[in-house]
Amino acid sequence: DVTAANNEELRRIRRKIGMVFQHFNLVHRSPVITNVLAGRLGFVNPAWSLINRFPQADIDNARRQLERVGIGDKADQRADALSGGQQQRVGIARALMQDPELILADEPVASLDPVLAHGAMQILEKINKEDGVTVLCSLHFLDLVHRYAHRVVALNAGRVVFDGLPEEIDDVRFKEIYGKDAERVG
């Protein structure tokens, strides 16, 4: 029960939950490798983290994760020099640095064009399949839901209005979820 956990237990729980954010949440003036190493902050001495000092094993792992998401050659560039799709890949690599059991992806493709959106979703899908990491992803585009989701939980005004399979969401169900005046995009 997370609500009953003390501070130490919460820190231990949070270390195993990676986050991927809609707007990437990168330190734009820092190198990509430093942004990825931020995923290890819950595991290193806080004093070391203030001066960006990380064990060599973490640095090597950060480079491996960047290779895994397809941007290994960008490690030493500033984060603000990257495209949106590349920045989201940095965010995914940062989440992987936590060796997570769960990745929470908050609208991870909302700031990306359709091609880059599918690229980011394919990486998350691969992590789920190859590593067995659960990916809890908020999405508003049904084409992405139908393509990548195994289960859908839809909320409206904080209430669960649908819990089922993606293929069960047709136009009628879509309007039940989003409202009678809603129209699908894509």
mmCIF file of C-alpha atoms in Angstrom:
data_model
loop_
_atom_site.group_PDB
_atom_site.id
_atom_site.type_symbol
_atom_site.label_atom_id
_atom_site.label_comp_id
_atom_site.label_asym_id
_atom_site.label_seq_id
_atom_site.Cartn_x
_atom_site.Cartn_y
_atom_site.Cartn_z
ATOM 1 C CA ASP A 1 0.000 0.000 0.000
ATOM 2 C CA VAL A 2 1.766 3.129 -1.240
ATOM 3 C CA THR A 3 -0.369 5.465 0.864
ATOM 4 C CA ALA A 4 0.916 3.839 4.059
ATOM 5 C CA ALA A 5 4.582 3.868 3.015
ATOM 6 C CA ASN A 6 7.073 5.940 4.982
ATOM 7 C CA ASN A 7 9.564 8.256 3.249
ATOM 8 C CA GLU A 8 12.237 5.588 2.850
ATOM 9 C CA GLU A 9 9.746 3.087 1.417
ATOM 10 C CA LEU A 10 8.376 5.736 -0.964
ATOM 11 C CA ARG A 11 11.869 6.479 -2.234
ATOM 12 C CA ARG A 12 12.463 2.767 -2.823
ATOM 13 C CA ILE A 13 9.135 2.463 -4.702
ATOM 14 C CA ARG A 14 9.760 5.590 -6.799
ATOM 15 C CA ARG A 15 13.187 4.362 -7.849
ATOM 16 C CA LYS A 16 11.502 1.510 -9.746
ATOM 17 C CA ILE A 17 8.994 3.732 -11.583
ATOM 18 C CA GLY A 18 10.286 5.486 -14.681
ATOM 19 C CA MET A 19 8.527 8.575 -16.033
ATOM 20 C CA VAL A 20 8.253 9.710 -19.641
ATOM 21 C CA PHE A 21 6.785 13.195 -19.927
ATOM 22 C CA GLN A 22 4.750 14.961 -22.598
ATOM 23 C CA HIS A 23 7.208 17.868 -22.771
ATOM 24 C CA PHE A 24 10.271 15.673 -22.145
ATOM 25 C CA ASN A 25 11.370 17.420 -18.882
ATOM 26 C CA LEU A 26 14.998 17.700 -19.933
ATOM 27 C CA VAL A 27 17.589 20.188 -18.726
ATOM 28 C CA HIS A 28 18.017 21.856 -22.108
ATOM 29 C CA ARG A 29 21.452 23.375 -21.459
ATOM 30 C CA SER A 30 22.919 20.093 -20.234
ATOM 31 C CA PRO A 31 24.373 17.344 -22.398
ATOM 32 C CA VAL A 32 22.134 14.439 -23.337
ATOM 33 C CA ILE A 33 24.242 12.015 -21.252
ATOM 34 C CA THR A 34 23.687 14.151 -18.129
ATOM 35 C CA ASN A 35 19.934 14.137 -18.733
ATOM 36 C CA VAL A 36 19.957 10.353 -19.062
ATOM 37 C CA LEU A 37 22.047 9.969 -15.907
ATOM 38 C CA ALA A 38 19.326 11.874 -14.029
ATOM 39 C CA GLY A 39 17.495 8.546 -14.018
ATOM 40 C CA ARG A 40 20.070 7.332 -11.487
ATOM 41 C CA LEU A 41 19.598 10.187 -9.008
ATOM 42 C CA GLY A 42 17.593 7.980 -6.658
ATOM 43 C CA PHE A 43 20.490 5.525 -6.499
ATOM 44 C CA VAL A 44 23.542 7.744 -5.974
ATOM 45 C CA ASN A 45 24.868 9.832 -3.116
ATOM 46 C CA PRO A 46 22.960 13.149 -3.221
ATOM 47 C CA ALA A 47 26.198 15.127 -2.778
ATOM 48 C CA TRP A 48 27.711 13.456 -5.839
ATOM 49 C CA SER A 49 24.630 14.205 -7.888
ATOM 50 C CA LEU A 50 25.058 17.940 -7.246
ATOM 51 C CA ILE A 51 28.335 17.871 -9.160
ATOM 52 C CA ASN A 52 27.143 15.358 -11.777
ATOM 53 C CA ARG A 53 29.436 12.638 -10.482
ATOM 54 C CA PHE A 54 28.195 9.160 -11.340
ATOM 55 C CA PRO A 55 29.853 5.735 -11.208
ATOM 56 C CA GLN A 56 31.452 4.623 -14.487
ATOM 57 C CA ALA A 57 29.003 1.704 -14.633
ATOM 58 C CA ASP A 58 26.121 4.215 -14.728
ATOM 59 C CA ILE A 59 27.820 6.250 -17.456
ATOM 60 C CA ASP A 60 28.376 3.096 -19.523
ATOM 61 C CA ASN A 61 24.749 2.063 -18.980
ATOM 62 C CA ALA A 62 23.534 5.531 -20.023
ATOM 63 C CA ARG A 63 25.431 5.178 -23.295
ATOM 64 C CA ARG A 64 23.902 1.712 -23.823
ATOM 65 C CA GLN A 65 20.403 3.079 -23.240
ATOM 66 C CA LEU A 66 21.022 5.902 -25.724
ATOM 67 C CA GLU A 67 22.129 3.302 -28.279
ATOM 68 C CA ARG A 68 19.027 1.277 -27.515
ATOM 69 C CA VAL A 69 16.710 4.193 -28.297
ATOM 70 C CA GLY A 70 18.672 5.016 -31.438
ATOM 71 C CA ILE A 71 20.554 8.176 -30.474
ATOM 72 C CA GLY A 72 23.879 6.935 -29.148
ATOM 73 C CA ASP A 73 25.684 9.484 -31.303
ATOM 74 C CA LYS A 74 23.932 12.369 -29.503
ATOM 75 C CA ALA A 75 25.311 11.684 -25.992
ATOM 76 C CA ASP A 76 27.553 14.745 -25.825
ATOM 77 C CA GLN A 77 25.214 17.228 -27.511
ATOM 78 C CA ARG A 78 23.122 19.702 -25.572
ATOM 79 C CA ALA A 79 19.548 18.535 -25.158
ATOM 80 C CA ASP A 80 18.174 21.696 -26.765
ATOM 81 C CA ALA A 81 20.030 20.860 -30.002
ATOM 82 C CA LEU A 82 17.847 17.781 -30.543
ATOM 83 C CA SER A 83 14.543 17.413 -32.360
ATOM 84 C CA GLY A 84 11.386 16.678 -30.377
ATOM 85 C CA GLY A 85 11.524 13.002 -31.275
ATOM 86 C CA GLN A 86 15.145 12.781 -30.177
ATOM 87 C CA GLN A 87 14.351 14.598 -26.925
ATOM 88 C CA GLN A 88 11.593 12.080 -26.191
ATOM 89 C CA ARG A 89 14.092 9.272 -26.787
ATOM 90 C CA VAL A 90 16.355 10.911 -24.191
ATOM 91 C CA GLY A 91 13.389 10.859 -21.799
ATOM 92 C CA ILE A 92 12.817 7.164 -22.467
ATOM 93 C CA ALA A 93 16.525 6.397 -21.959
ATOM 94 C CA ARG A 94 16.405 8.335 -18.668
ATOM 95 C CA ALA A 95 13.447 6.203 -17.519
ATOM 96 C CA LEU A 96 15.328 3.029 -18.469
ATOM 97 C CA MET A 97 18.238 4.090 -16.252
ATOM 98 C CA GLN A 98 16.035 3.377 -13.251
ATOM 99 C CA ASP A 99 15.788 -0.294 -14.245
ATOM 100 C CA PRO A 100 12.049 0.208 -13.825
ATOM 101 C CA GLU A 101 9.321 -2.294 -13.114
ATOM 102 C CA LEU A 102 6.799 0.283 -14.377
ATOM 103 C CA ILE A 103 7.021 3.182 -16.816
ATOM 104 C CA LEU A 104 4.416 5.928 -16.536
ATOM 105 C CA ALA A 105 4.190 7.697 -19.886
ATOM 106 C CA ASP A 106 2.173 10.920 -19.696
ATOM 107 C CA GLU A 107 1.036 11.756 -23.236
ATOM 108 C CA PRO A 108 4.498 10.819 -24.524
ATOM 109 C CA VAL A 109 3.662 11.593 -28.155
ATOM 110 C CA ALA A 110 1.450 14.683 -27.853
ATOM 111 C CA SER A 111 4.307 16.992 -28.875
ATOM 112 C CA LEU A 112 5.450 14.831 -31.797
ATOM 113 C CA ASP A 113 4.397 14.507 -35.423
ATOM 114 C CA PRO A 114 2.762 11.182 -36.431
ATOM 115 C CA VAL A 115 5.957 9.535 -37.711
ATOM 116 C CA LEU A 116 7.935 10.424 -34.585
ATOM 117 C CA ALA A 117 4.956 9.461 -32.407
ATOM 118 C CA HIS A 118 4.972 5.933 -33.800
ATOM 119 C CA GLY A 119 8.748 5.750 -33.331
ATOM 120 C CA ALA A 120 8.451 6.623 -29.637
ATOM 121 C CA MET A 121 5.547 4.217 -29.142
ATOM 122 C CA GLN A 122 7.485 1.424 -30.870
ATOM 123 C CA ILE A 123 10.348 1.926 -28.418
ATOM 124 C CA LEU A 124 7.957 1.729 -25.452
ATOM 125 C CA GLU A 125 6.320 -1.351 -26.979
ATOM 126 C CA LYS A 126 9.729 -3.014 -27.400
ATOM 127 C CA ILE A 127 10.638 -2.263 -23.773
ATOM 128 C CA ASN A 128 7.364 -3.839 -22.678
ATOM 129 C CA LYS A 129 7.872 -6.970 -24.770
ATOM 130 C CA GLU A 130 11.620 -7.494 -24.327
ATOM 131 C CA ASP A 131 12.100 -6.367 -20.731
ATOM 132 C CA GLY A 132 8.681 -7.242 -19.323
ATOM 133 C CA VAL A 133 8.272 -3.677 -18.043
ATOM 134 C CA THR A 134 4.676 -2.557 -17.646
ATOM 135 C CA VAL A 135 4.015 0.667 -19.543
ATOM 136 C CA LEU A 136 1.066 2.733 -18.325
ATOM 137 C CA CYS A 137 0.520 5.295 -21.044
ATOM 138 C CA SER A 138 -2.015 8.108 -21.336
ATOM 139 C CA LEU A 139 -3.053 8.655 -24.945
ATOM 140 C CA HIS A 140 -5.824 10.616 -26.624
ATOM 141 C CA PHE A 141 -5.376 9.391 -30.192
ATOM 142 C CA LEU A 142 -7.387 6.246 -30.805
ATOM 143 C CA ASP A 143 -5.246 5.081 -33.719
ATOM 144 C CA LEU A 144 -2.321 4.826 -31.285
ATOM 145 C CA VAL A 145 -4.526 3.148 -28.674
ATOM 146 C CA HIS A 146 -5.704 0.567 -31.211
ATOM 147 C CA ARG A 147 -2.159 -0.050 -32.458
ATOM 148 C CA TYR A 148 -0.224 -0.272 -29.169
ATOM 149 C CA ALA A 149 -2.541 -0.890 -26.206
ATOM 150 C CA HIS A 150 -3.449 -4.261 -24.748
ATOM 151 C CA ARG A 151 -5.965 -2.780 -22.331
ATOM 152 C CA VAL A 152 -7.743 0.561 -22.155
ATOM 153 C CA VAL A 153 -9.003 2.345 -19.076
ATOM 154 C CA ALA A 154 -10.826 5.538 -20.038
ATOM 155 C CA LEU A 155 -11.585 8.267 -17.528
ATOM 156 C CA ASN A 156 -14.063 11.103 -17.743
ATOM 157 C CA ALA A 157 -14.275 13.664 -14.947
ATOM 158 C CA GLY A 158 -12.139 11.382 -12.786
ATOM 159 C CA ARG A 159 -14.430 8.372 -13.170
ATOM 160 C CA VAL A 160 -13.722 5.142 -15.023
ATOM 161 C CA VAL A 161 -16.107 5.070 -17.992
ATOM 162 C CA PHE A 162 -14.493 2.204 -19.890
ATOM 163 C CA ASP A 163 -12.214 -0.697 -19.006
ATOM 164 C CA GLY A 164 -11.645 -3.176 -21.788
ATOM 165 C CA LEU A 165 -9.899 -4.054 -25.008
ATOM 166 C CA PRO A 166 -8.902 -1.420 -27.586
ATOM 167 C CA GLU A 167 -10.945 -3.083 -30.320
ATOM 168 C CA GLU A 168 -14.093 -2.597 -28.215
ATOM 169 C CA ILE A 169 -13.836 1.172 -28.708
ATOM 170 C CA ASP A 170 -15.951 1.975 -31.738
ATOM 171 C CA ASP A 171 -17.528 5.320 -32.666
ATOM 172 C CA VAL A 172 -20.430 4.827 -30.234
ATOM 173 C CA ARG A 173 -18.109 3.961 -27.346
ATOM 174 C CA PHE A 174 -15.826 6.855 -28.326
ATOM 175 C CA LYS A 175 -18.702 9.326 -27.862
ATOM 176 C CA GLU A 176 -19.596 7.709 -24.525
ATOM 177 C CA ILE A 177 -16.033 8.335 -23.375
ATOM 178 C CA TYR A 178 -15.428 11.820 -24.813
ATOM 179 C CA GLY A 179 -18.965 13.198 -25.055
ATOM 180 C CA LYS A 180 -21.647 13.222 -27.734
ATOM 181 C CA ASP A 181 -20.101 16.165 -29.609
ATOM 182 C CA ALA A 182 -16.611 14.662 -29.783
ATOM 183 C CA GLU A 183 -15.093 13.838 -33.144
ATOM 184 C CA ARG A 184 -12.204 11.492 -33.777
ATOM 185 C CA VAL A 185 -8.912 12.843 -35.058
ATOM 186 C CA GLY A 186 -7.069 10.686 -37.559
#
